[in-house]
XYZ file of C-alpha atoms in Angstrom:
472
model
C 27.902 -7.389 -17.841
C 31.339 -6.552 -15.788
C 31.913 -9.440 -13.281
C 30.286 -7.752 -10.001
C 31.944 -7.643 -6.800
C 28.942 -6.911 -4.898
C 27.719 -9.398 -2.863
C 23.948 -10.663 -2.485
C 24.020 -9.810 0.953
C 25.987 -6.666 1.117
C 24.097 -3.525 1.751
C 25.186 -0.164 1.417
C 24.530 2.582 3.258
C 24.628 6.517 2.129
C 24.005 9.381 4.334
C 23.755 13.161 2.852
C 22.217 16.511 3.377
C 21.135 16.529 -0.536
C 19.445 13.608 -2.239
C 20.556 13.665 -5.700
C 24.555 13.907 -4.420
C 23.298 10.897 -1.813
C 22.156 8.685 -4.407
C 25.342 9.257 -6.685
C 27.406 8.396 -3.423
C 25.529 5.683 -3.179
C 26.526 4.007 -6.606
C 29.959 4.966 -6.213
C 29.740 2.484 -3.167
C 28.309 0.386 -5.386
C 30.950 0.190 -7.892
C 28.862 2.499 -10.349
C 26.195 2.136 -11.977
C 27.899 0.149 -14.290
C 27.969 -2.386 -12.059
C 24.092 -3.223 -12.385
C 23.402 -1.855 -15.441
C 24.711 -3.339 -19.049
C 25.347 -0.853 -22.587
C 21.801 -1.837 -24.574
C 19.682 -3.089 -21.453
C 16.018 -2.684 -21.234
C 15.568 -1.197 -17.394
C 12.428 -1.615 -15.748
C 11.859 0.806 -12.594
C 9.193 -0.278 -10.165
C 8.389 2.780 -7.574
C 5.279 3.438 -5.677
C 2.347 4.458 -6.981
C -0.847 2.772 -5.002
C -2.649 6.586 -5.270
C -2.833 9.886 -6.978
C -1.199 11.904 -3.753
C 2.151 12.354 -4.814
C 5.185 12.738 -2.624
C 5.648 11.287 -0.147
C 2.943 8.553 -0.752
C 4.668 7.963 -3.905
C 8.237 7.768 -5.114
C 10.629 11.142 -4.514
C 10.986 12.520 -8.376
C 13.981 14.143 -7.509
C 15.252 10.511 -6.800
C 13.893 9.001 -9.843
C 15.202 12.022 -12.006
C 19.267 11.405 -10.895
C 18.595 7.659 -11.209
C 16.830 7.561 -14.963
C 20.184 9.774 -15.598
C 22.452 7.219 -14.365
C 21.209 4.469 -16.044
C 21.025 6.582 -19.514
C 25.045 7.429 -18.759
C 25.536 3.147 -18.382
C 24.013 3.107 -21.739
C 20.498 1.712 -21.500
C 18.482 1.087 -24.755
C 14.939 1.282 -22.820
C 13.911 2.958 -19.420
C 10.312 2.165 -18.270
C 8.998 3.074 -14.981
C 5.753 1.700 -13.302
C 3.744 -0.114 -10.670
C -0.045 -1.347 -10.420
C -2.003 1.203 -8.250
C -4.283 0.174 -5.521
C -7.842 -1.575 -6.435
C -10.161 0.611 -8.548
C -7.656 2.748 -9.697
C -6.014 3.070 -12.720
C -2.530 3.901 -13.972
C -3.600 6.112 -16.655
C -5.633 8.704 -13.443
C -2.438 8.539 -11.324
C 0.150 9.443 -14.638
C -2.064 11.690 -15.604
C -2.884 13.829 -12.006
C 0.699 13.210 -11.360
C 2.212 14.768 -14.772
C 4.342 11.687 -15.219
C 4.227 10.584 -18.764
C 5.570 13.895 -19.912
C 8.037 14.215 -17.452
C 9.618 10.834 -17.984
C 9.525 11.488 -21.601
C 11.193 14.752 -21.450
C 13.896 12.574 -19.415
C 14.342 9.724 -21.778
C 12.408 7.210 -20.374
C 8.858 5.669 -20.667
C 5.611 5.412 -18.562
C 4.955 1.724 -18.758
C 1.090 1.450 -18.193
C 0.942 -2.391 -16.810
C -2.844 -1.935 -16.519
C -3.115 -1.308 -20.293
C -5.508 1.960 -19.154
C -3.546 4.088 -21.767
C -6.052 2.116 -23.941
C -9.214 3.054 -21.754
C -9.579 6.395 -23.918
C -10.691 4.308 -26.719
C -14.692 5.362 -27.498
C -14.818 1.509 -28.068
C -13.587 -1.649 -26.876
C -13.957 -4.416 -28.514
C -13.958 -7.500 -26.701
C -12.028 -9.396 -29.004
C -9.133 -7.264 -29.211
C -9.079 -6.682 -25.673
C -8.042 -10.677 -25.475
C -5.366 -10.114 -28.063
C -4.172 -7.260 -26.132
C -3.922 -8.961 -22.826
C -2.587 -11.662 -24.960
C 0.543 -9.825 -26.214
C 0.983 -7.688 -22.760
C 0.760 -10.889 -20.201
C 1.937 -13.991 -19.217
C 0.621 -16.540 -17.137
C 3.013 -17.735 -14.362
C 2.489 -21.019 -12.428
C 3.476 -20.248 -8.917
C 3.282 -23.402 -6.048
C -0.025 -24.092 -8.305
C -1.189 -20.701 -8.227
C -1.590 -18.937 -11.588
C -0.718 -15.500 -11.584
C -0.632 -13.114 -14.757
C 2.564 -11.022 -15.240
C 3.097 -8.212 -17.571
C 5.387 -9.265 -20.024
C 7.775 -6.162 -19.335
C 8.284 -7.201 -16.066
C 9.241 -11.022 -17.393
C 11.210 -9.193 -20.196
C 13.109 -6.763 -19.054
C 16.897 -7.174 -18.662
C 17.101 -5.374 -15.480
C 14.443 -4.533 -12.472
C 15.834 -1.990 -10.096
C 13.156 -1.308 -7.303
C 12.610 1.874 -5.819
C 10.747 1.807 -2.494
C 9.755 5.256 -0.306
C 10.287 4.082 2.970
C 7.191 5.265 5.343
C 5.483 4.122 8.220
C 3.093 1.233 8.316
C 0.317 -0.132 10.257
C 1.316 -3.784 9.340
C 4.910 -3.837 8.903
C 6.356 -1.013 10.688
C 7.377 0.635 7.569
C 6.408 0.096 3.693
C 9.071 -2.740 3.231
C 10.439 -3.354 -0.705
C 8.851 -6.600 -0.385
C 5.125 -5.411 -0.312
C 6.010 -2.456 -2.980
C 7.278 -5.293 -5.208
C 4.012 -7.183 -5.009
C 2.328 -4.714 -6.817
C 4.128 -5.602 -10.102
C 0.850 -7.347 -10.541
C -2.941 -6.483 -10.511
C -5.023 -6.331 -7.295
C -6.880 -9.656 -8.467
C -3.311 -11.531 -8.024
C -2.393 -9.592 -4.778
C -5.396 -10.736 -2.851
C -5.375 -13.389 -0.311
C -6.978 -17.087 -1.050
C -10.479 -16.400 0.390
C -11.501 -17.590 3.515
C -14.811 -16.477 5.830
C -14.319 -13.223 8.253
C -15.003 -15.789 11.376
C -11.506 -17.573 10.370
C -9.512 -14.716 9.205
C -9.942 -13.861 13.027
C -9.641 -17.447 14.854
C -6.601 -18.339 12.805
C -4.649 -15.041 12.772
C -1.525 -17.226 12.037
C -2.361 -18.949 9.177
C -4.335 -15.862 7.640
C -0.959 -13.930 8.155
C 0.890 -17.158 6.413
C -1.507 -16.666 3.243
C -0.951 -12.943 3.435
C 2.823 -13.640 3.119
C 2.723 -16.174 0.961
C 1.153 -14.635 -1.624
C 3.404 -11.720 -1.581
C 6.223 -13.505 -1.718
C 4.654 -15.740 -4.401
C 4.581 -12.497 -6.299
C 8.356 -11.409 -5.436
C 9.772 -15.017 -6.546
C 8.529 -14.498 -10.182
C 11.352 -12.302 -10.880
C 13.296 -10.663 -8.073
C 14.793 -7.534 -8.735
C 18.256 -6.880 -9.746
C 18.763 -3.524 -7.586
C 16.824 -2.298 -4.679
C 17.065 1.147 -3.408
C 15.194 2.103 0.173
C 14.449 5.419 0.142
C 15.072 6.829 3.939
C 16.157 10.400 2.807
C 12.455 11.620 4.292
C 10.195 9.331 6.062
C 6.736 9.774 6.785
C 6.447 9.128 10.361
C 3.782 8.957 13.113
C 0.750 7.737 10.750
C 1.517 6.258 7.000
C 1.850 5.230 4.217
C -0.264 7.907 2.794
C -0.646 11.906 4.200
C -2.401 11.793 6.903
C -3.196 14.681 9.954
C -1.116 12.699 12.191
C 1.542 12.611 10.190
C 5.247 14.096 10.083
C 7.571 14.025 7.045
C 11.168 13.760 8.778
C 14.405 14.087 7.162
C 16.877 11.071 7.740
C 18.956 11.871 4.851
C 19.546 7.852 4.380
C 19.442 5.536 1.028
C 19.843 2.016 1.795
C 20.462 -0.399 -1.074
C 21.664 -3.691 -2.489
C 21.124 -6.747 -4.647
C 19.055 -8.653 -2.028
C 15.760 -7.287 -1.124
C 15.655 -9.327 1.847
C 18.830 -8.175 3.353
C 17.992 -4.695 2.300
C 14.257 -4.471 4.373
C 16.089 -6.121 7.500
C 18.792 -3.291 7.596
C 15.914 -0.790 7.153
C 14.227 -2.640 9.911
C 17.263 -2.649 11.968
C 17.686 1.124 11.565
C 14.510 1.786 12.367
C 14.938 0.012 15.901
C 12.381 -2.427 14.705
C 12.517 -5.400 17.154
C 13.598 -8.492 15.308
C 10.862 -10.480 16.788
C 8.702 -8.548 14.371
C 10.843 -9.478 11.029
C 7.785 -12.382 10.335
C 7.793 -11.755 6.500
C 11.760 -11.535 6.061
C 12.067 -14.783 8.158
C 9.828 -16.484 5.911
C 11.060 -15.476 2.603
C 14.563 -16.521 3.918
C 12.814 -19.946 4.798
C 11.767 -19.890 1.161
C 15.609 -19.167 -0.482
C 14.871 -15.846 -1.239
C 17.620 -13.891 0.821
C 18.831 -13.371 4.086
C 17.166 -12.081 7.060
C 19.573 -12.174 9.839
C 21.460 -8.996 10.575
C 24.469 -10.779 11.675
C 25.135 -12.028 8.288
C 24.683 -9.028 6.195
C 27.283 -6.881 5.334
C 26.514 -3.427 5.937
C 29.260 -0.943 3.657
C 29.358 2.873 3.302
C 27.875 4.980 6.830
C 28.347 3.512 10.216
C 25.222 1.739 10.909
C 25.742 2.015 14.832
C 26.310 5.861 14.743
C 22.690 6.225 12.988
C 19.936 6.662 15.223
C 16.779 7.699 13.163
C 14.113 7.685 15.839
C 11.210 7.451 13.911
C 7.460 7.611 15.576
C 5.586 4.513 14.692
C 1.961 3.949 13.399
C -0.095 3.207 16.431
C -0.979 -0.444 17.009
C -4.388 0.183 18.422
C -7.378 1.569 16.899
C -8.396 3.422 19.601
C -5.380 5.130 19.705
C -6.872 6.790 16.607
C -8.618 9.686 18.320
C -11.336 11.102 15.683
C -13.311 14.096 16.599
C -16.951 12.622 18.036
C -16.194 9.571 17.495
C -15.380 6.910 20.026
C -13.571 3.393 18.629
C -14.522 0.080 20.131
C -12.176 -2.600 18.697
C -11.770 -6.023 18.942
C -9.711 -8.856 17.725
C -9.297 -8.082 13.622
C -7.579 -9.815 11.242
C -4.630 -8.436 8.819
C -6.934 -6.656 6.582
C -9.828 -5.392 8.558
C -7.413 -3.446 11.115
C -5.497 -2.465 7.981
C -8.264 -0.926 6.254
C -10.147 0.416 9.494
C -6.882 2.178 10.276
C -7.168 3.799 7.061
C -10.763 4.750 7.517
C -9.996 6.420 10.758
C -7.107 8.159 9.522
C -8.863 9.418 6.438
C -11.743 10.603 8.831
C -9.548 12.247 10.977
C -7.647 14.020 8.095
C -10.462 15.008 6.088
C -13.962 14.771 7.566
C -13.108 16.507 11.181
C -15.080 19.669 10.529
C -17.626 17.645 9.056
C -17.665 15.693 12.666
C -17.453 18.343 14.423
C -21.149 19.939 13.362
C -22.743 16.609 13.320
C -25.553 16.587 16.034
C -24.749 13.173 18.135
C -21.673 11.088 18.767
C -20.637 8.603 17.237
C -19.309 5.244 18.213
C -17.424 2.715 15.808
C -17.150 -1.137 16.322
C -14.793 -3.724 15.056
C -13.175 -7.077 15.215
C -14.620 -9.907 17.576
C -15.425 -9.159 20.877
C -14.943 -5.394 21.405
C -15.733 -3.915 24.756
C -19.155 -3.437 26.035
C -20.438 0.409 26.198
C -23.524 1.961 27.286
C -24.665 3.939 24.053
C -27.254 6.930 24.586
C -30.338 5.905 22.547
C -29.522 8.991 19.861
C -25.866 7.238 19.407
C -25.204 6.873 15.590
C -23.244 3.572 15.263
C -20.629 2.259 12.705
C -20.070 -1.504 12.661
C -17.149 -2.301 10.558
C -16.845 -5.822 9.287
C -18.308 -9.065 8.750
C -17.259 -9.976 12.686
C -18.309 -6.798 14.582
C -21.454 -7.114 12.571
C -22.041 -10.832 13.646
C -20.540 -10.445 17.214
C -23.070 -7.362 17.879
C -26.229 -8.830 16.901
C -27.394 -9.322 20.179
C -26.166 -6.697 21.851
C -28.263 -3.928 23.754
C -27.790 -1.230 21.421
C -29.360 -2.935 18.919
C -32.550 -2.117 20.198
C -34.328 0.641 21.519
C -36.662 1.432 24.155
C -39.374 2.664 23.609
C -42.313 3.927 26.012
C -46.038 4.378 25.470
C -48.394 5.378 28.153
C -47.292 2.984 30.839
C -45.521 0.067 28.580
C -42.299 -0.524 27.684
C -41.155 -2.092 24.080
C -38.493 -2.493 22.347
C -37.815 -1.433 18.331
C -34.652 -1.973 16.256
C -32.323 1.011 16.798
C -32.460 2.289 13.014
C -29.351 4.796 13.942
C -27.083 1.467 13.107
C -24.902 1.535 9.666
C -23.641 -1.963 9.453
C -19.842 -1.700 6.586
C -19.884 -5.294 5.455
C -16.615 -7.022 3.904
C -13.756 -8.734 5.297
C -12.072 -6.104 4.949
C -14.864 -3.882 3.796
C -13.836 -1.960 0.503
C -13.516 1.601 1.208
C -14.382 3.459 -1.496
C -17.690 1.789 -0.752
C -17.189 2.581 3.189
C -17.488 6.434 1.522
C -20.952 5.704 -0.039
C -22.518 4.170 2.722
C -21.329 6.735 5.080
C -22.904 9.417 3.093
C -26.025 8.165 2.441
C -26.053 7.409 6.282
C -25.290 10.984 7.357
C -26.784 12.866 4.066
C -24.856 14.682 1.869
C -25.756 18.038 3.516
C -24.157 16.721 7.129
C -21.059 15.279 5.236
C -19.967 18.363 2.641
C -16.199 17.700 2.584
C -16.833 13.830 1.552
C -19.427 14.901 -0.465
C -17.138 16.476 -2.598
C -14.101 14.093 -2.441
C -16.719 11.540 -3.049
C -17.602 13.106 -5.921
C -14.131 13.897 -7.537
C -13.516 10.228 -7.068
C -16.401 9.432 -9.348
C -15.513 11.745 -11.950
C -12.441 11.517 -12.049
C -10.470 8.219 -10.449
C -13.725 5.786 -11.420
C -16.117 6.664 -13.552
C -16.168 5.799 -17.230
C -12.595 4.433 -16.807
C -13.748 2.543 -13.825
C -15.900 0.489 -15.645
C -13.502 0.021 -18.669
C -11.567 -1.444 -15.907
C -13.667 -3.959 -14.780
C -14.273 -5.192 -18.017
C -11.379 -5.177 -19.046
C -10.435 -7.149 -15.864
C -12.916 -9.696 -16.313
C -11.409 -10.725 -19.923
C -9.497 -14.054 -19.847
C-alpha cells in the first residue's frame, strides 16, 4: 500500500446535498480510495444487518453501491459484504427479503453468509459435515481468557471497511461504529457473562463494564482499517429501528477515519452528547484501542464548529413511551432489560395501537426493581416484564383480588397477570406470550406478525440455526 498520510487520530467530515458525491468528496479528503485499498486486496465491508427492515435500520444501499464502485476502481480482487443479524435471525432470510445477494452480485461484490445460512436450504444436514464446514469457516480466538469464534473471512481479509448507519439509540445516545462492529460474531459471543437479574440491577456499574468489555473484546480481535459513520440521514426520536415516534432527518453529513473510537467521539460531539456519556469510548482508550478525547482528534473537511445537527434523542424513561391503553410503571433496570423493554413498548406503540385501542380493559406494564406503587382496578390486565419485576412484585396488593361471598370477603389469586420472565426477556417469546394471554382474536395484527415470524424469519431455518450453533 502507498504510504498513508492519514493519521489514526484524524477524522474527516464531508457535507453535501447528495449522498454519492458526498462520499466521493470524503474519499478525496482522505487522499483517495487508493490510500486505503491496494491493488489485489480482498475487502470485507461490515454494514448494519440486524433486521430485515431495510434502510434506515440497515445501511443505505446507495452508499454501499458507491463504495463498492470506488473499491473496484482501486483494483480490489474481491469484495464481500456482511454481518451477523440479531438473535434467532439468519443472514439468508434477511438478504433474501432485501434482495441483497442479487444486488451485490450485479455490482461485482458478494454477500457474505457469516452464519453459513446459505447451507440451511440443504434438505439434509449431516452433523459431521457441519463440523467440517464450521472448522473451515471459523477461527477460535482467545481474548483475555474468552474463546470467541470469528469467521475466517474477517481474519483473512486484507482490508475491513466498517460502514455504520448512525441512528439514535436508547443505550449509547446513537448507534456507534463500535457496537455495530460487535456483529462480526454471532449472538452467542456477543452476550455478556451470565449473572443473576438481581446482580444486574444492584451492581449496574459492574454489569455495564461487562457489557462494554464484551464489545471491546470483539473489536480488539481485528480492528477495521477504515470507518464511515453515515449521518447523511439519521433516524431521530426513537431508534435505532423504525418506530412510530421515529423521524428520518437529513443532515448531509458523513464522518470517517482510521480509528473507530475517534470517529465515534466526533460523531457524539456533532450530536451534542456530553462527554460524560462517552463511557464506552473512554474504556476503549484505556485499553489502547483509540482516542476518545475530542481535543486530541484533528478534524478535517467541514468545520465542526459550524455544524448544528439538533437531533432528537431517545427517551431515557420508559414512562415517556406513551402506548395507548397501557400505563408504564418502571423501577431501576439493568442495561438489557431497559433496552428490551424500550424495544417492546415502541413495537407495541408502532404496530399494535389499533389492537390495544379495542381491548376491553386497561393494561399496566411493570418493569425493574421497585416500580412505583399504584392502585389498580381488579379487571386490569397486568404485564410484569423481567425477573426483577416478577420477584419484587410478589407481595404487591394487586397479586390478590378481594372476592365477596355473602358477608365474607376472601382473597383469591389474580389471574389477570402475565409474567414475562428473563433478564432480559426474549422479545420473540414475549410476542408469543402476549398472543396467548390476550387471545389471537384480540390481537389480530400481532397474530399476523407472529405468523410471518414463524413462517419466514424462524420456522425450519430457525431449527437448523439452533442445530448449527450447537455443533462444536
